[in-house]
């Protein structure tokens, strides 16, 4: 079930996100986060007028994923463009949850008159590329060796969706 973010989701988000910090190159953060970090991030996004969604397993009432959009760049000319982020609890991929979250996120962005969504994908990440391609994103560029994690340089592809 998709619903708007609640402050009480912050601990679940931290738990989900810490897997990506510890085990993947999806995020370039090194240090684990706690609920207070996500409480601040939620406030920053929602106070800025951007959507943040939670996916809750209806059988267990457990938060198993989240998606949000935020400011792409600071300058006013970029005000119609957002950057998206989506994270699922480890083991919950491949069930269409990410696509469902994205469809709702994009609808809310359209209603708020945003025009374009940017997604940065750390490489390699075939699952994320496949998801973004299936949602209508197109690859628009790559920044080479811009991240360093797990003792290696990481490229980031940028994908764009016109709403």
PDB file of C-alpha atoms in Angstrom:
ATOM      1  CA  UNK A   1       0.000   0.000   0.000  1.00  0.00           C
ATOM      2  CA  UNK A   2       1.343   3.425  -0.959  1.00  0.00           C
ATOM      3  CA  UNK A   3       0.778   6.332   1.381  1.00  0.00           C
ATOM      4  CA  UNK A   4       2.299   9.725   2.147  1.00  0.00           C
ATOM      5  CA  UNK A   5       5.329   9.659   4.412  1.00  0.00           C
ATOM      6  CA  UNK A   6       4.776   9.802   8.163  1.00  0.00           C
ATOM      7  CA  UNK A   7       7.347  10.978  10.688  1.00  0.00           C
ATOM      8  CA  UNK A   8       7.143   7.544  12.306  1.00  0.00           C
ATOM      9  CA  UNK A   9       8.565   6.006   9.090  1.00  0.00           C
ATOM     10  CA  UNK A  10      12.014   7.468   9.745  1.00  0.00           C
ATOM     11  CA  UNK A  11      13.361   4.468  11.682  1.00  0.00           C
ATOM     12  CA  UNK A  12      12.254   2.036   8.960  1.00  0.00           C
ATOM     13  CA  UNK A  13      13.819   4.260   6.293  1.00  0.00           C
ATOM     14  CA  UNK A  14      17.112   4.277   8.187  1.00  0.00           C
ATOM     15  CA  UNK A  15      17.017   0.491   8.427  1.00  0.00           C
ATOM     16  CA  UNK A  16      16.317   0.135   4.696  1.00  0.00           C
ATOM     17  CA  UNK A  17      18.919   2.722   3.697  1.00  0.00           C
ATOM     18  CA  UNK A  18      21.692   1.372   5.947  1.00  0.00           C
ATOM     19  CA  UNK A  19      21.741  -1.801   3.852  1.00  0.00           C
ATOM     20  CA  UNK A  20      22.608   0.341   0.809  1.00  0.00           C
ATOM     21  CA  UNK A  21      25.303   2.192   2.754  1.00  0.00           C
ATOM     22  CA  UNK A  22      26.920  -0.986   4.068  1.00  0.00           C
ATOM     23  CA  UNK A  23      26.580  -3.294   1.081  1.00  0.00           C
ATOM     24  CA  UNK A  24      26.237  -1.310  -2.155  1.00  0.00           C
ATOM     25  CA  UNK A  25      27.423   1.596  -4.270  1.00  0.00           C
ATOM     26  CA  UNK A  26      23.838   2.817  -4.724  1.00  0.00           C
ATOM     27  CA  UNK A  27      24.532   5.572  -2.205  1.00  0.00           C
ATOM     28  CA  UNK A  28      27.879   7.270  -1.774  1.00  0.00           C
ATOM     29  CA  UNK A  29      27.395   7.641   1.964  1.00  0.00           C
ATOM     30  CA  UNK A  30      29.840   5.722   4.137  1.00  0.00           C
ATOM     31  CA  UNK A  31      28.380   6.174   7.624  1.00  0.00           C
ATOM     32  CA  UNK A  32      25.193   4.503   8.818  1.00  0.00           C
ATOM     33  CA  UNK A  33      22.270   6.787   9.609  1.00  0.00           C
ATOM     34  CA  UNK A  34      19.596   6.747  12.285  1.00  0.00           C
ATOM     35  CA  UNK A  35      15.979   7.860  12.438  1.00  0.00           C
ATOM     36  CA  UNK A  36      16.930  11.445  13.308  1.00  0.00           C
ATOM     37  CA  UNK A  37      18.770  11.794   9.993  1.00  0.00           C
ATOM     38  CA  UNK A  38      15.688  10.679   8.101  1.00  0.00           C
ATOM     39  CA  UNK A  39      13.415  12.884  10.190  1.00  0.00           C
ATOM     40  CA  UNK A  40      15.460  15.877   9.011  1.00  0.00           C
ATOM     41  CA  UNK A  41      15.506  14.658   5.398  1.00  0.00           C
ATOM     42  CA  UNK A  42      11.748  14.136   5.402  1.00  0.00           C
ATOM     43  CA  UNK A  43      11.185  17.659   6.738  1.00  0.00           C
ATOM     44  CA  UNK A  44      13.555  19.137   4.167  1.00  0.00           C
ATOM     45  CA  UNK A  45      11.795  17.417   1.259  1.00  0.00           C
ATOM     46  CA  UNK A  46       8.202  17.903   2.356  1.00  0.00           C
ATOM     47  CA  UNK A  47       8.709  21.465   3.613  1.00  0.00           C
ATOM     48  CA  UNK A  48      10.112  22.239   0.159  1.00  0.00           C
ATOM     49  CA  UNK A  49       6.835  21.159  -1.442  1.00  0.00           C
ATOM     50  CA  UNK A  50       8.112  17.858  -2.804  1.00  0.00           C
ATOM     51  CA  UNK A  51       6.413  14.455  -2.437  1.00  0.00           C
ATOM     52  CA  UNK A  52       7.730  11.596  -0.304  1.00  0.00           C
ATOM     53  CA  UNK A  53       5.920   8.254  -0.379  1.00  0.00           C
ATOM     54  CA  UNK A  54       6.090   5.105   1.714  1.00  0.00           C
ATOM     55  CA  UNK A  55       5.191   1.584   0.653  1.00  0.00           C
ATOM     56  CA  UNK A  56       3.727  -0.475   3.480  1.00  0.00           C
ATOM     57  CA  UNK A  57       3.235  -4.242   3.302  1.00  0.00           C
ATOM     58  CA  UNK A  58      -0.501  -4.617   4.025  1.00  0.00           C
ATOM     59  CA  UNK A  59       0.001  -8.025   5.642  1.00  0.00           C
ATOM     60  CA  UNK A  60       2.603  -6.952   8.208  1.00  0.00           C
ATOM     61  CA  UNK A  61       2.178  -3.151   8.276  1.00  0.00           C
ATOM     62  CA  UNK A  62       5.964  -2.945   7.750  1.00  0.00           C
ATOM     63  CA  UNK A  63       7.467  -0.146   5.652  1.00  0.00           C
ATOM     64  CA  UNK A  64       9.290  -1.936   2.832  1.00  0.00           C
ATOM     65  CA  UNK A  65      10.138   0.935   0.511  1.00  0.00           C
ATOM     66  CA  UNK A  66      10.088   4.647  -0.121  1.00  0.00           C
ATOM     67  CA  UNK A  67      10.438   7.134  -2.945  1.00  0.00           C
ATOM     68  CA  UNK A  68      10.773  10.883  -2.999  1.00  0.00           C
ATOM     69  CA  UNK A  69      11.747  13.787  -5.191  1.00  0.00           C
ATOM     70  CA  UNK A  70      13.725  16.857  -4.298  1.00  0.00           C
ATOM     71  CA  UNK A  71      15.369  19.886  -5.749  1.00  0.00           C
ATOM     72  CA  UNK A  72      17.673  19.115  -8.685  1.00  0.00           C
ATOM     73  CA  UNK A  73      19.776  22.278  -8.439  1.00  0.00           C
ATOM     74  CA  UNK A  74      19.555  25.466  -6.404  1.00  0.00           C
ATOM     75  CA  UNK A  75      19.160  28.127  -9.099  1.00  0.00           C
ATOM     76  CA  UNK A  76      15.601  29.308  -9.758  1.00  0.00           C
ATOM     77  CA  UNK A  77      15.663  28.345 -13.439  1.00  0.00           C
ATOM     78  CA  UNK A  78      15.772  24.676 -12.353  1.00  0.00           C
ATOM     79  CA  UNK A  79      12.562  24.941 -10.301  1.00  0.00           C
ATOM     80  CA  UNK A  80      10.559  22.635 -12.613  1.00  0.00           C
ATOM     81  CA  UNK A  81      13.120  19.803 -12.440  1.00  0.00           C
ATOM     82  CA  UNK A  82      13.487  17.306  -9.594  1.00  0.00           C
ATOM     83  CA  UNK A  83      15.827  14.483  -8.700  1.00  0.00           C
ATOM     84  CA  UNK A  84      14.205  11.218  -7.671  1.00  0.00           C
ATOM     85  CA  UNK A  85      15.285   8.559  -5.208  1.00  0.00           C
ATOM     86  CA  UNK A  86      13.792   5.162  -4.500  1.00  0.00           C
ATOM     87  CA  UNK A  87      14.822   2.477  -2.012  1.00  0.00           C
ATOM     88  CA  UNK A  88      13.344  -0.930  -1.200  1.00  0.00           C
ATOM     89  CA  UNK A  89      14.019  -3.166   1.770  1.00  0.00           C
ATOM     90  CA  UNK A  90      16.572  -5.847   0.874  1.00  0.00           C
ATOM     91  CA  UNK A  91      14.748  -8.839  -0.592  1.00  0.00           C
ATOM     92  CA  UNK A  92      11.695  -6.862  -1.714  1.00  0.00           C
ATOM     93  CA  UNK A  93      12.860  -6.069  -5.252  1.00  0.00           C
ATOM     94  CA  UNK A  94      11.358  -7.649  -8.346  1.00  0.00           C
ATOM     95  CA  UNK A  95       7.760  -7.418  -7.141  1.00  0.00           C
ATOM     96  CA  UNK A  96       6.750  -4.228  -8.926  1.00  0.00           C
ATOM     97  CA  UNK A  97       6.868  -2.125  -5.760  1.00  0.00           C
ATOM     98  CA  UNK A  98       9.406   0.296  -7.202  1.00  0.00           C
ATOM     99  CA  UNK A  99       7.314   0.834 -10.317  1.00  0.00           C
ATOM    100  CA  UNK A 100       4.180   1.405  -8.253  1.00  0.00           C
ATOM    101  CA  UNK A 101       5.987   3.929  -6.067  1.00  0.00           C
ATOM    102  CA  UNK A 102       7.377   5.703  -9.120  1.00  0.00           C
ATOM    103  CA  UNK A 103       3.986   5.859 -10.884  1.00  0.00           C
ATOM    104  CA  UNK A 104       2.422   7.548  -7.863  1.00  0.00           C
ATOM    105  CA  UNK A 105       5.420   9.838  -7.378  1.00  0.00           C
ATOM    106  CA  UNK A 106       5.283  10.955 -11.019  1.00  0.00           C
ATOM    107  CA  UNK A 107       1.551  11.616 -10.785  1.00  0.00           C
ATOM    108  CA  UNK A 108       2.086  13.824  -7.747  1.00  0.00           C
ATOM    109  CA  UNK A 109       4.923  15.633  -9.509  1.00  0.00           C
ATOM    110  CA  UNK A 110       2.694  16.311 -12.526  1.00  0.00           C
ATOM    111  CA  UNK A 111      -0.010  17.684 -10.243  1.00  0.00           C
ATOM    112  CA  UNK A 112       2.584  20.034  -8.746  1.00  0.00           C
ATOM    113  CA  UNK A 113       3.575  21.212 -12.241  1.00  0.00           C
ATOM    114  CA  UNK A 114       7.066  19.731 -12.341  1.00  0.00           C
ATOM    115  CA  UNK A 115       8.334  19.024 -15.839  1.00  0.00           C
ATOM    116  CA  UNK A 116      11.306  16.687 -15.618  1.00  0.00           C
ATOM    117  CA  UNK A 117      12.765  14.032 -13.305  1.00  0.00           C
ATOM    118  CA  UNK A 118      16.486  13.254 -13.084  1.00  0.00           C
ATOM    119  CA  UNK A 119      17.813   9.963 -11.703  1.00  0.00           C
ATOM    120  CA  UNK A 120      21.474   9.312 -10.952  1.00  0.00           C
ATOM    121  CA  UNK A 121      22.456   5.633 -11.124  1.00  0.00           C
ATOM    122  CA  UNK A 122      25.791   4.434  -9.735  1.00  0.00           C
ATOM    123  CA  UNK A 123      27.310   1.834 -12.037  1.00  0.00           C
ATOM    124  CA  UNK A 124      26.978  -1.053 -12.349  1.00  0.00           C
ATOM    125  CA  UNK A 125      23.301  -1.382 -11.430  1.00  0.00           C
ATOM    126  CA  UNK A 126      21.397  -3.280 -14.110  1.00  0.00           C
ATOM    127  CA  UNK A 127      18.239  -3.586 -11.989  1.00  0.00           C
ATOM    128  CA  UNK A 128      17.970   0.178 -11.540  1.00  0.00           C
ATOM    129  CA  UNK A 129      18.717   0.823 -15.207  1.00  0.00           C
ATOM    130  CA  UNK A 130      16.002  -1.656 -16.231  1.00  0.00           C
ATOM    131  CA  UNK A 131      13.495  -0.063 -13.862  1.00  0.00           C
ATOM    132  CA  UNK A 132      14.200   3.460 -15.041  1.00  0.00           C
ATOM    133  CA  UNK A 133      14.135   2.447 -18.705  1.00  0.00           C
ATOM    134  CA  UNK A 134      10.790   0.679 -18.203  1.00  0.00           C
ATOM    135  CA  UNK A 135       9.381   3.841 -16.605  1.00  0.00           C
ATOM    136  CA  UNK A 136      10.264   5.919 -19.665  1.00  0.00           C
ATOM    137  CA  UNK A 137      13.539   7.465 -18.515  1.00  0.00           C
ATOM    138  CA  UNK A 138      16.253   7.913 -21.123  1.00  0.00           C
ATOM    139  CA  UNK A 139      19.984   7.967 -20.527  1.00  0.00           C
ATOM    140  CA  UNK A 140      21.320  11.498 -20.961  1.00  0.00           C
ATOM    141  CA  UNK A 141      24.900  11.239 -19.776  1.00  0.00           C
ATOM    142  CA  UNK A 142      27.557   9.719 -17.582  1.00  0.00           C
ATOM    143  CA  UNK A 143      29.928  11.260 -15.074  1.00  0.00           C
ATOM    144  CA  UNK A 144      33.041   9.112 -14.960  1.00  0.00           C
ATOM    145  CA  UNK A 145      34.835   8.182 -11.748  1.00  0.00           C
ATOM    146  CA  UNK A 146      32.984  10.723  -9.589  1.00  0.00           C
ATOM    147  CA  UNK A 147      32.486   8.474  -6.560  1.00  0.00           C
ATOM    148  CA  UNK A 148      34.962   6.451  -4.539  1.00  0.00           C
ATOM    149  CA  UNK A 149      33.626   3.642  -2.360  1.00  0.00           C
ATOM    150  CA  UNK A 150      34.825   0.162  -1.454  1.00  0.00           C
ATOM    151  CA  UNK A 151      38.295   1.045  -2.771  1.00  0.00           C
ATOM    152  CA  UNK A 152      37.209   1.747  -6.326  1.00  0.00           C
ATOM    153  CA  UNK A 153      36.078   4.589  -8.563  1.00  0.00           C
ATOM    154  CA  UNK A 154      32.427   4.642  -9.580  1.00  0.00           C
ATOM    155  CA  UNK A 155      30.725   6.161 -12.618  1.00  0.00           C
ATOM    156  CA  UNK A 156      27.233   7.653 -12.389  1.00  0.00           C
ATOM    157  CA  UNK A 157      24.777   7.630 -15.277  1.00  0.00           C
ATOM    158  CA  UNK A 158      22.086  10.259 -15.407  1.00  0.00           C
ATOM    159  CA  UNK A 159      18.649   9.397 -16.714  1.00  0.00           C
ATOM    160  CA  UNK A 160      15.823  11.834 -17.437  1.00  0.00           C
ATOM    161  CA  UNK A 161      12.049  11.523 -17.659  1.00  0.00           C
ATOM    162  CA  UNK A 162       9.855  14.227 -19.161  1.00  0.00           C
ATOM    163  CA  UNK A 163       6.599  14.296 -17.224  1.00  0.00           C
TER     164      UNK A 163
END
